[in-house]
Amino acid sequence: MKRKILIFIGCIVLVTGTGMSVLNQSRFGQLPRGERLERIKASPNYRNGEFQNINETPVISGDKSRFKVMMDFLFTRKVRVTPESMLPVVKTDLKSFSKEDDVLVWFGHSSYFMQIEGKTYLVDPVLSSYASPFSFINKAFKGTNIYSHNDFPTIDYLIITHDHWDHLDYQTVMDLKPKINHVVCGLGVGQHFEYWGFDVASLTELDWYEATDLGQGNIMTATPARHFSGRGLRGNKTLWTSFVLQTPQYNIFIGGDGGYDEHFKLIGTQYGPFDLAILEQGQYDKNWNLIHLMPDLVYKTAEDLKAKSILPVHNSRFALASHQWDEPLNKISSNHTDSVISVKTPKIGELVFLNDSIKQYEKWWKDERRE
């Protein structure tokens, strides 16, 4: 019996030690500490040891327990959550734009590049073939990871909405590091970047409704989102956020992740109207409908924001929910009947001119001729 007990204890120690070894790897980042932690504790959005949403927001919002939801997700048969064939993608030369080109290029999921009035912005880049701590989990759809760090020009501003793995990818950030001039992120997220060797002077961390002047009439403001954060076992130690990017010619809402709530109307009233709202549309589920935007609320959200146009993201690259991979785009297309708000649905890599309000995008996700 004593021998069995020792073996059991040994197994626990081995598993615990292995787990701690994994969590201590650089890619997990680092929890806020020191002066950064003191600033966090002073935030009105930080209570009871963690950041809070405006209204109570359980991650699992249905009647099922978190364990039951996880078991259903892992073991229930899923249909068409990934494409049966390669998606049509475009490889745009990101270094070929003139300073006068105001453009956007989407890389699938929530990653996109913008050049506006000569400044370059890169939002939540995940250029790896997976969106998780481990390469065998959350693999990218075949053929969608066509861009690498070598394809990018100098990045004036790297914008990170929160530190989840499908929005903040360690390998991508480290590969792009020599090209990144400045990072703008939510309060506390800068700890990861400092830990990864970024100059503290290149980091701007914002609480909700704090703004930073980017110069030449360009202002970036952090605004609320309804979501959560975390890269390891302890969550909500860093702030999740949306952003408002105001330039002399454009007003753009960068939505990040998050479910519907009153903050959209507040943002629309204070900062709208918006020329473009980049909104999450994908990886939703009725069991977590408070932390991701459900399809029937996309246009209401855009109306609250006073947006003229929508770019739906958070789809077409990773399967993080149980809906069919093309359902988000089908729904935003079918629900558009009664709305005057235009929708931009470019292919991955397709060039979008921000000043083109009339272009009609093809329904590329319906193309059955793909090989």
mmCIF file of C-alpha atoms in Angstrom:
data_model
loop_
_atom_site.group_PDB
_atom_site.id
_atom_site.type_symbol
_atom_site.label_atom_id
_atom_site.label_comp_id
_atom_site.label_asym_id
_atom_site.label_seq_id
_atom_site.Cartn_x
_atom_site.Cartn_y
_atom_site.Cartn_z
ATOM 1 C CA MET A 1 0.000 0.000 0.000
ATOM 2 C CA LYS A 2 2.786 2.388 0.894
ATOM 3 C CA ARG A 3 4.409 1.734 -2.492
ATOM 4 C CA LYS A 4 1.132 2.501 -4.303
ATOM 5 C CA ILE A 5 0.741 5.723 -2.338
ATOM 6 C CA LEU A 6 4.265 6.770 -3.252
ATOM 7 C CA ILE A 7 3.603 5.997 -6.930
ATOM 8 C CA PHE A 8 0.362 8.005 -6.817
ATOM 9 C CA ILE A 9 2.107 10.961 -5.163
ATOM 10 C CA GLY A 10 4.895 10.676 -7.725
ATOM 11 C CA CYS A 11 2.385 10.846 -10.580
ATOM 12 C CA ILE A 12 0.767 13.948 -9.090
ATOM 13 C CA VAL A 13 4.156 15.613 -8.691
ATOM 14 C CA LEU A 14 5.086 14.679 -12.274
ATOM 15 C CA VAL A 15 1.848 16.066 -13.735
ATOM 16 C CA THR A 16 2.028 19.200 -11.599
ATOM 17 C CA GLY A 17 5.668 19.735 -12.446
ATOM 18 C CA THR A 18 5.029 19.247 -16.147
ATOM 19 C CA GLY A 19 2.097 21.663 -16.014
ATOM 20 C CA MET A 20 4.123 24.313 -14.235
ATOM 21 C CA SER A 21 6.975 23.831 -16.682
ATOM 22 C CA VAL A 22 4.601 24.417 -19.596
ATOM 23 C CA LEU A 23 2.991 27.482 -18.005
ATOM 24 C CA ASN A 24 6.414 28.985 -17.360
ATOM 25 C CA GLN A 25 7.262 29.026 -21.047
ATOM 26 C CA SER A 26 7.715 32.477 -22.589
ATOM 27 C CA ARG A 27 4.719 32.224 -24.881
ATOM 28 C CA PHE A 28 2.345 32.327 -21.890
ATOM 29 C CA GLY A 29 3.541 35.822 -21.081
ATOM 30 C CA GLN A 30 3.586 37.258 -17.585
ATOM 31 C CA LEU A 31 0.996 38.543 -15.138
ATOM 32 C CA PRO A 32 1.141 42.255 -14.271
ATOM 33 C CA ARG A 33 3.363 43.248 -11.385
ATOM 34 C CA GLY A 34 5.073 46.227 -9.762
ATOM 35 C CA GLU A 35 4.000 49.713 -10.826
ATOM 36 C CA ARG A 36 1.818 48.272 -13.594
ATOM 37 C CA LEU A 37 -0.162 46.238 -11.066
ATOM 38 C CA GLU A 38 -0.591 49.288 -8.851
ATOM 39 C CA ARG A 39 -2.004 51.211 -11.792
ATOM 40 C CA ILE A 40 -4.381 48.327 -12.493
ATOM 41 C CA LYS A 41 -5.599 48.289 -8.892
ATOM 42 C CA ALA A 42 -6.470 51.976 -9.227
ATOM 43 C CA SER A 43 -8.676 51.331 -12.268
ATOM 44 C CA PRO A 44 -12.448 51.713 -11.740
ATOM 45 C CA ASN A 45 -12.833 48.595 -13.901
ATOM 46 C CA TYR A 46 -10.740 46.409 -11.543
ATOM 47 C CA ARG A 47 -12.552 44.996 -8.533
ATOM 48 C CA ASN A 48 -12.153 41.957 -6.302
ATOM 49 C CA GLY A 49 -8.776 41.117 -7.800
ATOM 50 C CA GLU A 50 -9.744 41.149 -11.470
ATOM 51 C CA PHE A 51 -11.104 43.287 -14.273
ATOM 52 C CA GLN A 52 -14.896 43.392 -14.562
ATOM 53 C CA ASN A 53 -17.383 44.004 -17.359
ATOM 54 C CA ILE A 54 -19.876 46.852 -17.097
ATOM 55 C CA ASN A 55 -22.626 44.360 -16.276
ATOM 56 C CA GLU A 56 -22.333 40.877 -14.808
ATOM 57 C CA THR A 57 -21.071 38.544 -17.520
ATOM 58 C CA PRO A 58 -20.690 34.839 -16.781
ATOM 59 C CA VAL A 59 -18.612 33.089 -19.450
ATOM 60 C CA ILE A 60 -21.192 30.280 -19.625
ATOM 61 C CA SER A 61 -24.600 31.897 -19.861
ATOM 62 C CA GLY A 62 -26.957 28.942 -20.386
ATOM 63 C CA ASP A 63 -28.329 26.344 -17.980
ATOM 64 C CA LYS A 64 -25.470 23.903 -18.515
ATOM 65 C CA SER A 65 -22.420 23.791 -16.279
ATOM 66 C CA ARG A 66 -19.058 24.814 -17.690
ATOM 67 C CA PHE A 67 -17.951 21.164 -17.508
ATOM 68 C CA LYS A 68 -21.026 19.986 -19.463
ATOM 69 C CA VAL A 69 -20.513 22.681 -22.105
ATOM 70 C CA MET A 70 -16.874 21.655 -22.452
ATOM 71 C CA MET A 71 -17.760 17.963 -22.756
ATOM 72 C CA ASP A 72 -20.419 18.701 -25.366
ATOM 73 C CA PHE A 73 -17.985 20.830 -27.328
ATOM 74 C CA LEU A 74 -15.275 18.188 -27.240
ATOM 75 C CA PHE A 75 -17.333 15.080 -27.909
ATOM 76 C CA THR A 76 -20.500 16.096 -29.774
ATOM 77 C CA ARG A 77 -20.258 15.440 -33.504
ATOM 78 C CA LYS A 78 -19.714 18.638 -35.457
ATOM 79 C CA VAL A 79 -20.750 19.246 -39.069
ATOM 80 C CA ARG A 80 -18.768 21.451 -41.474
ATOM 81 C CA VAL A 81 -16.990 23.458 -38.806
ATOM 82 C CA THR A 82 -14.052 23.574 -41.227
ATOM 83 C CA PRO A 83 -14.187 23.993 -45.027
ATOM 84 C CA GLU A 84 -14.114 20.827 -47.101
ATOM 85 C CA SER A 85 -11.708 22.465 -49.547
ATOM 86 C CA MET A 86 -9.245 25.328 -49.597
ATOM 87 C CA LEU A 87 -10.726 28.798 -49.396
ATOM 88 C CA PRO A 88 -10.084 31.340 -52.147
ATOM 89 C CA VAL A 89 -7.417 33.699 -50.808
ATOM 90 C CA VAL A 90 -5.493 36.632 -52.267
ATOM 91 C CA LYS A 91 -1.846 37.542 -51.653
ATOM 92 C CA THR A 92 -1.690 41.349 -51.685
ATOM 93 C CA ASP A 93 1.723 43.012 -51.641
ATOM 94 C CA LEU A 94 1.571 44.960 -48.391
ATOM 95 C CA LYS A 95 4.732 46.872 -49.203
ATOM 96 C CA SER A 96 3.477 48.259 -52.510
ATOM 97 C CA PHE A 97 1.061 50.937 -51.275
ATOM 98 C CA SER A 98 1.704 54.587 -51.844
ATOM 99 C CA LYS A 99 1.363 56.958 -48.892
ATOM 100 C CA GLU A 100 -1.936 58.173 -50.346
ATOM 101 C CA ASP A 101 -3.580 54.732 -50.258
ATOM 102 C CA ASP A 102 -6.051 54.276 -47.399
ATOM 103 C CA VAL A 103 -6.500 50.516 -47.333
ATOM 104 C CA LEU A 104 -7.346 47.480 -45.241
ATOM 105 C CA VAL A 105 -6.305 43.851 -45.713
ATOM 106 C CA TRP A 106 -7.912 41.108 -43.626
ATOM 107 C CA PHE A 107 -5.959 37.922 -42.860
ATOM 108 C CA GLY A 108 -8.871 35.853 -41.549
ATOM 109 C CA HIS A 109 -10.254 35.665 -38.010
ATOM 110 C CA SER A 110 -9.543 38.993 -36.252
ATOM 111 C CA SER A 111 -6.218 39.926 -37.864
ATOM 112 C CA TYR A 112 -5.996 42.841 -40.278
ATOM 113 C CA PHE A 113 -3.624 45.494 -41.582
ATOM 114 C CA MET A 114 -4.577 49.106 -42.247
ATOM 115 C CA GLN A 115 -2.751 51.980 -43.836
ATOM 116 C CA ILE A 116 -4.492 55.280 -43.192
ATOM 117 C CA GLU A 117 -3.088 58.643 -44.216
ATOM 118 C CA GLY A 118 0.411 57.202 -44.371
ATOM 119 C CA LYS A 119 0.357 55.453 -40.972
ATOM 120 C CA THR A 120 0.316 51.662 -40.697
ATOM 121 C CA TYR A 121 -1.714 49.692 -38.161
ATOM 122 C CA LEU A 122 -1.771 45.947 -37.474
ATOM 123 C CA VAL A 123 -4.590 44.569 -35.320
ATOM 124 C CA ASP A 124 -4.473 41.277 -33.370
ATOM 125 C CA PRO A 125 -2.138 39.480 -35.786
ATOM 126 C CA VAL A 126 -2.084 35.670 -35.736
ATOM 127 C CA LEU A 127 0.056 34.508 -38.633
ATOM 128 C CA SER A 128 0.762 31.065 -37.156
ATOM 129 C CA SER A 129 -1.007 27.918 -38.309
ATOM 130 C CA TYR A 130 -2.767 27.528 -34.951
ATOM 131 C CA ALA A 131 -4.406 29.747 -32.323
ATOM 132 C CA SER A 132 -3.550 28.147 -28.999
ATOM 133 C CA PRO A 133 -0.574 27.334 -26.781
ATOM 134 C CA PHE A 134 -0.110 24.054 -28.651
ATOM 135 C CA SER A 135 0.239 23.378 -32.379
ATOM 136 C CA PHE A 136 -2.272 20.502 -32.390
ATOM 137 C CA ILE A 137 -5.173 22.649 -31.090
ATOM 138 C CA ASN A 138 -7.211 25.228 -33.058
ATOM 139 C CA LYS A 139 -5.458 24.682 -36.352
ATOM 140 C CA ALA A 140 -5.983 27.212 -39.128
ATOM 141 C CA PHE A 141 -8.128 26.257 -42.101
ATOM 142 C CA LYS A 142 -6.030 24.782 -44.849
ATOM 143 C CA GLY A 143 -4.406 27.404 -47.056
ATOM 144 C CA THR A 144 -5.354 30.436 -44.948
ATOM 145 C CA ASN A 145 -1.953 31.150 -43.405
ATOM 146 C CA ILE A 146 -0.403 32.623 -46.542
ATOM 147 C CA TYR A 147 1.168 35.697 -44.916
ATOM 148 C CA SER A 148 4.361 35.765 -42.864
ATOM 149 C CA HIS A 149 6.268 38.487 -41.030
ATOM 150 C CA ASN A 150 8.425 38.966 -44.115
ATOM 151 C CA ASP A 151 5.408 40.313 -46.028
ATOM 152 C CA PHE A 152 4.932 43.334 -43.778
ATOM 153 C CA PRO A 153 6.276 46.853 -44.004
ATOM 154 C CA THR A 154 7.185 48.791 -40.865
ATOM 155 C CA ILE A 155 4.269 48.727 -38.420
ATOM 156 C CA ASP A 156 3.718 52.123 -36.850
ATOM 157 C CA TYR A 157 1.133 50.776 -34.396
ATOM 158 C CA LEU A 158 0.466 47.217 -33.289
ATOM 159 C CA ILE A 159 -3.002 47.161 -31.714
ATOM 160 C CA ILE A 160 -3.940 44.336 -29.334
ATOM 161 C CA THR A 161 -7.547 44.165 -28.114
ATOM 162 C CA HIS A 162 -6.890 41.458 -25.492
ATOM 163 C CA ASP A 163 -4.472 38.682 -24.675
ATOM 164 C CA HIS A 164 -6.350 35.552 -25.745
ATOM 165 C CA TRP A 165 -4.322 33.214 -27.943
ATOM 166 C CA ASP A 166 -6.383 33.861 -31.074
ATOM 167 C CA HIS A 167 -5.636 37.601 -30.781
ATOM 168 C CA LEU A 168 -2.151 37.738 -29.293
ATOM 169 C CA ASP A 169 0.170 35.157 -30.853
ATOM 170 C CA TYR A 170 3.632 34.966 -29.331
ATOM 171 C CA GLN A 171 5.445 33.690 -32.417
ATOM 172 C CA THR A 172 3.851 36.294 -34.667
ATOM 173 C CA VAL A 173 4.723 39.109 -32.290
ATOM 174 C CA MET A 174 8.327 37.944 -31.913
ATOM 175 C CA ASP A 175 8.756 37.558 -35.678
ATOM 176 C CA LEU A 176 7.372 41.050 -36.266
ATOM 177 C CA LYS A 177 9.204 42.642 -33.338
ATOM 178 C CA PRO A 178 11.929 44.377 -35.415
ATOM 179 C CA LYS A 179 9.220 46.032 -37.540
ATOM 180 C CA ILE A 180 6.983 47.268 -34.705
ATOM 181 C CA ASN A 181 7.454 50.890 -33.669
ATOM 182 C CA HIS A 182 4.760 51.071 -31.008
ATOM 183 C CA VAL A 183 2.198 48.868 -29.252
ATOM 184 C CA VAL A 184 -1.229 50.069 -28.114
ATOM 185 C CA CYS A 185 -3.139 47.674 -25.841
ATOM 186 C CA GLY A 186 -5.399 47.355 -22.843
ATOM 187 C CA LEU A 187 -4.190 47.959 -19.314
ATOM 188 C CA GLY A 188 -1.898 45.149 -18.140
ATOM 189 C CA VAL A 189 -1.317 43.552 -21.549
ATOM 190 C CA GLY A 190 1.945 45.482 -21.799
ATOM 191 C CA GLN A 191 3.410 43.140 -19.181
ATOM 192 C CA HIS A 192 3.555 40.386 -21.819
ATOM 193 C CA PHE A 193 5.419 42.651 -24.222
ATOM 194 C CA GLU A 194 7.869 43.874 -21.590
ATOM 195 C CA TYR A 195 8.535 40.248 -20.620
ATOM 196 C CA TRP A 196 9.146 39.482 -24.311
ATOM 197 C CA GLY A 197 11.812 42.174 -24.535
ATOM 198 C CA PHE A 198 9.927 45.162 -25.934
ATOM 199 C CA ASP A 199 11.100 48.595 -24.845
ATOM 200 C CA VAL A 200 8.720 49.940 -22.199
ATOM 201 C CA ALA A 201 8.801 53.310 -23.964
ATOM 202 C CA SER A 202 7.181 51.651 -27.008
ATOM 203 C CA LEU A 203 4.154 50.458 -25.010
ATOM 204 C CA THR A 204 0.946 52.413 -24.464
ATOM 205 C CA GLU A 205 -1.573 50.733 -22.156
ATOM 206 C CA LEU A 206 -5.023 52.245 -21.925
ATOM 207 C CA ASP A 207 -7.932 51.865 -19.558
ATOM 208 C CA TRP A 208 -11.443 52.275 -20.930
ATOM 209 C CA TYR A 209 -12.038 55.836 -22.162
ATOM 210 C CA GLU A 210 -8.353 56.716 -22.022
ATOM 211 C CA ALA A 211 -6.881 58.100 -25.243
ATOM 212 C CA THR A 212 -3.448 58.480 -26.784
ATOM 213 C CA ASP A 213 -2.483 61.113 -29.336
ATOM 214 C CA LEU A 214 -0.748 59.461 -32.298
ATOM 215 C CA GLY A 215 0.129 62.810 -33.867
ATOM 216 C CA GLN A 216 -1.049 64.609 -37.011
ATOM 217 C CA GLY A 217 -4.674 64.572 -35.851
ATOM 218 C CA ASN A 218 -4.820 60.817 -35.155
ATOM 219 C CA ILE A 219 -6.257 59.714 -31.800
ATOM 220 C CA MET A 220 -6.705 56.197 -30.418
ATOM 221 C CA THR A 221 -9.177 55.702 -27.574
ATOM 222 C CA ALA A 222 -9.771 52.497 -25.627
ATOM 223 C CA THR A 223 -13.474 51.795 -25.201
ATOM 224 C CA PRO A 224 -15.377 49.036 -23.372
ATOM 225 C CA ALA A 225 -16.004 45.505 -24.572
ATOM 226 C CA ARG A 226 -17.936 42.651 -22.963
ATOM 227 C CA HIS A 227 -15.494 39.792 -22.787
ATOM 228 C CA PHE A 228 -12.706 38.363 -20.590
ATOM 229 C CA SER A 229 -8.955 37.760 -20.771
ATOM 230 C CA GLY A 230 -6.128 35.403 -19.862
ATOM 231 C CA ARG A 231 -3.430 33.167 -21.330
ATOM 232 C CA GLY A 232 -2.921 30.748 -18.423
ATOM 233 C CA LEU A 233 -4.809 29.509 -15.389
ATOM 234 C CA ARG A 234 -5.614 32.949 -13.971
ATOM 235 C CA GLY A 235 -8.024 35.072 -15.970
ATOM 236 C CA ASN A 236 -9.108 38.708 -16.115
ATOM 237 C CA LYS A 237 -5.799 40.110 -14.855
ATOM 238 C CA THR A 238 -5.461 42.191 -18.032
ATOM 239 C CA LEU A 239 -8.063 44.418 -19.668
ATOM 240 C CA TRP A 240 -9.997 43.510 -22.812
ATOM 241 C CA THR A 241 -11.019 46.461 -24.922
ATOM 242 C CA SER A 242 -12.366 47.856 -28.164
ATOM 243 C CA PHE A 243 -10.786 50.923 -29.753
ATOM 244 C CA VAL A 244 -11.880 54.055 -31.554
ATOM 245 C CA LEU A 245 -9.414 55.262 -34.190
ATOM 246 C CA GLN A 246 -10.077 58.876 -35.191
ATOM 247 C CA THR A 247 -8.075 60.341 -38.083
ATOM 248 C CA PRO A 248 -8.555 63.554 -40.061
ATOM 249 C CA GLN A 249 -10.531 61.617 -42.705
ATOM 250 C CA TYR A 250 -11.938 58.518 -40.997
ATOM 251 C CA ASN A 251 -13.616 57.361 -37.824
ATOM 252 C CA ILE A 252 -13.161 53.600 -37.294
ATOM 253 C CA PHE A 253 -14.428 51.305 -34.546
ATOM 254 C CA ILE A 254 -12.128 48.351 -33.787
ATOM 255 C CA GLY A 255 -14.414 45.948 -31.986
ATOM 256 C CA GLY A 256 -12.160 43.184 -30.691
ATOM 257 C CA ASP A 257 -14.194 40.403 -29.066
ATOM 258 C CA GLY A 258 -17.317 40.663 -26.993
ATOM 259 C CA GLY A 259 -21.038 40.264 -26.598
ATOM 260 C CA TYR A 260 -23.810 42.808 -26.854
ATOM 261 C CA ASP A 261 -24.435 45.325 -24.074
ATOM 262 C CA GLU A 262 -25.208 48.985 -23.455
ATOM 263 C CA HIS A 263 -21.630 50.095 -24.156
ATOM 264 C CA PHE A 264 -22.163 50.076 -27.916
ATOM 265 C CA LYS A 265 -24.800 52.774 -27.671
ATOM 266 C CA LEU A 266 -22.617 54.785 -25.289
ATOM 267 C CA ILE A 267 -19.691 54.557 -27.703
ATOM 268 C CA GLY A 268 -21.892 55.510 -30.650
ATOM 269 C CA THR A 269 -23.223 58.538 -28.800
ATOM 270 C CA GLN A 270 -19.822 59.730 -27.612
ATOM 271 C CA TYR A 271 -17.620 58.870 -30.595
ATOM 272 C CA GLY A 272 -19.882 58.111 -33.554
ATOM 273 C CA PRO A 273 -20.913 58.112 -36.272
ATOM 274 C CA PHE A 274 -18.363 55.644 -37.652
ATOM 275 C CA ASP A 275 -17.307 55.240 -41.248
ATOM 276 C CA LEU A 276 -16.500 51.595 -40.500
ATOM 277 C CA ALA A 277 -17.224 49.259 -37.601
ATOM 278 C CA ILE A 278 -15.066 46.126 -37.528
ATOM 279 C CA LEU A 279 -17.264 43.726 -35.588
ATOM 280 C CA GLU A 280 -16.854 40.202 -34.330
ATOM 281 C CA GLN A 281 -19.093 37.765 -36.171
ATOM 282 C CA GLY A 282 -18.137 34.159 -35.589
ATOM 283 C CA GLN A 283 -17.231 31.589 -32.911
ATOM 284 C CA TYR A 284 -20.503 32.319 -31.125
ATOM 285 C CA ASP A 285 -22.725 29.869 -29.242
ATOM 286 C CA LYS A 286 -25.931 30.124 -27.229
ATOM 287 C CA ASN A 287 -23.979 28.765 -24.250
ATOM 288 C CA TRP A 288 -21.641 31.766 -24.260
ATOM 289 C CA ASN A 289 -23.867 34.389 -25.852
ATOM 290 C CA LEU A 290 -22.805 37.152 -23.465
ATOM 291 C CA ILE A 291 -19.119 37.104 -24.425
ATOM 292 C CA HIS A 292 -19.458 36.817 -28.221
ATOM 293 C CA LEU A 293 -21.755 38.710 -30.550
ATOM 294 C CA MET A 294 -24.682 36.609 -31.739
ATOM 295 C CA PRO A 295 -25.725 36.916 -35.421
ATOM 296 C CA ASP A 296 -29.096 38.517 -34.737
ATOM 297 C CA LEU A 297 -27.440 41.404 -32.870
ATOM 298 C CA VAL A 298 -24.823 42.492 -35.406
ATOM 299 C CA TYR A 299 -26.976 45.098 -37.142
ATOM 300 C CA LYS A 300 -28.406 46.376 -33.855
ATOM 301 C CA THR A 301 -24.822 46.811 -32.669
ATOM 302 C CA ALA A 302 -23.931 48.722 -35.829
ATOM 303 C CA GLU A 303 -27.001 50.920 -35.391
ATOM 304 C CA ASP A 304 -26.043 51.624 -31.777
ATOM 305 C CA LEU A 305 -22.585 52.627 -32.974
ATOM 306 C CA LYS A 306 -24.063 54.773 -35.781
ATOM 307 C CA ALA A 307 -21.891 52.887 -38.240
ATOM 308 C CA LYS A 308 -22.188 53.395 -41.979
ATOM 309 C CA SER A 309 -20.429 50.140 -42.830
ATOM 310 C CA ILE A 310 -19.501 46.801 -41.210
ATOM 311 C CA LEU A 311 -16.526 44.524 -41.687
ATOM 312 C CA PRO A 312 -17.380 41.169 -40.025
ATOM 313 C CA VAL A 313 -14.350 39.379 -38.580
ATOM 314 C CA HIS A 314 -13.615 36.486 -36.161
ATOM 315 C CA ASN A 315 -14.477 33.933 -38.835
ATOM 316 C CA SER A 316 -13.046 31.877 -41.721
ATOM 317 C CA ARG A 317 -9.734 30.796 -40.195
ATOM 318 C CA PHE A 318 -10.224 28.881 -36.922
ATOM 319 C CA ALA A 319 -13.061 26.703 -35.622
ATOM 320 C CA LEU A 320 -13.547 27.769 -32.004
ATOM 321 C CA ALA A 321 -17.284 27.033 -31.872
ATOM 322 C CA SER A 322 -19.665 24.382 -33.183
ATOM 323 C CA HIS A 323 -21.423 26.345 -35.932
ATOM 324 C CA GLN A 324 -20.676 25.628 -39.582
ATOM 325 C CA TRP A 325 -17.653 27.583 -40.753
ATOM 326 C CA ASP A 326 -19.587 29.714 -43.276
ATOM 327 C CA GLU A 327 -22.650 30.350 -41.093
ATOM 328 C CA PRO A 328 -21.477 33.781 -39.827
ATOM 329 C CA LEU A 329 -21.103 35.149 -43.361
ATOM 330 C CA ASN A 330 -24.339 33.529 -44.547
ATOM 331 C CA LYS A 331 -26.218 35.068 -41.637
ATOM 332 C CA ILE A 332 -24.797 38.554 -41.975
ATOM 333 C CA SER A 333 -25.680 38.408 -45.664
ATOM 334 C CA SER A 334 -29.226 37.099 -45.175
ATOM 335 C CA ASN A 335 -29.943 39.485 -42.281
ATOM 336 C CA HIS A 336 -28.923 42.474 -44.375
ATOM 337 C CA THR A 337 -32.290 42.763 -46.158
ATOM 338 C CA ASP A 338 -33.742 45.616 -44.108
ATOM 339 C CA SER A 339 -30.537 47.459 -43.248
ATOM 340 C CA VAL A 340 -29.041 50.475 -44.990
ATOM 341 C CA ILE A 341 -25.671 49.700 -43.407
ATOM 342 C CA SER A 342 -23.270 48.344 -46.009
ATOM 343 C CA VAL A 343 -21.239 45.180 -45.405
ATOM 344 C CA LYS A 344 -17.699 44.513 -46.573
ATOM 345 C CA THR A 345 -16.923 40.795 -47.004
ATOM 346 C CA PRO A 346 -13.512 40.584 -48.681
ATOM 347 C CA LYS A 347 -11.622 37.368 -49.232
ATOM 348 C CA ILE A 348 -8.671 36.738 -46.974
ATOM 349 C CA GLY A 349 -5.923 38.999 -48.315
ATOM 350 C CA GLU A 350 -8.188 40.974 -50.649
ATOM 351 C CA LEU A 351 -7.496 44.703 -50.843
ATOM 352 C CA VAL A 352 -10.186 46.977 -49.379
ATOM 353 C CA PHE A 353 -10.050 50.697 -50.168
ATOM 354 C CA LEU A 354 -11.499 52.542 -47.188
ATOM 355 C CA ASN A 355 -12.825 55.397 -49.309
ATOM 356 C CA ASP A 356 -14.791 53.032 -51.584
ATOM 357 C CA SER A 357 -18.311 52.899 -50.154
ATOM 358 C CA ILE A 358 -20.027 51.327 -53.164
ATOM 359 C CA LYS A 359 -18.004 48.224 -53.989
ATOM 360 C CA GLN A 360 -20.009 45.005 -53.905
ATOM 361 C CA TYR A 361 -18.044 42.013 -52.625
ATOM 362 C CA GLU A 362 -18.673 38.570 -54.043
ATOM 363 C CA LYS A 363 -20.011 35.815 -51.811
ATOM 364 C CA TRP A 364 -16.779 33.875 -52.072
ATOM 365 C CA TRP A 365 -17.707 31.506 -49.226
ATOM 366 C CA LYS A 366 -20.481 30.081 -51.435
ATOM 367 C CA ASP A 367 -18.107 29.124 -54.263
ATOM 368 C CA GLU A 368 -18.439 25.352 -54.678
ATOM 369 C CA ARG A 369 -15.886 25.227 -57.477
ATOM 370 C CA ARG A 370 -12.974 25.344 -55.057
ATOM 371 C CA GLU A 371 -10.466 22.540 -55.407
#
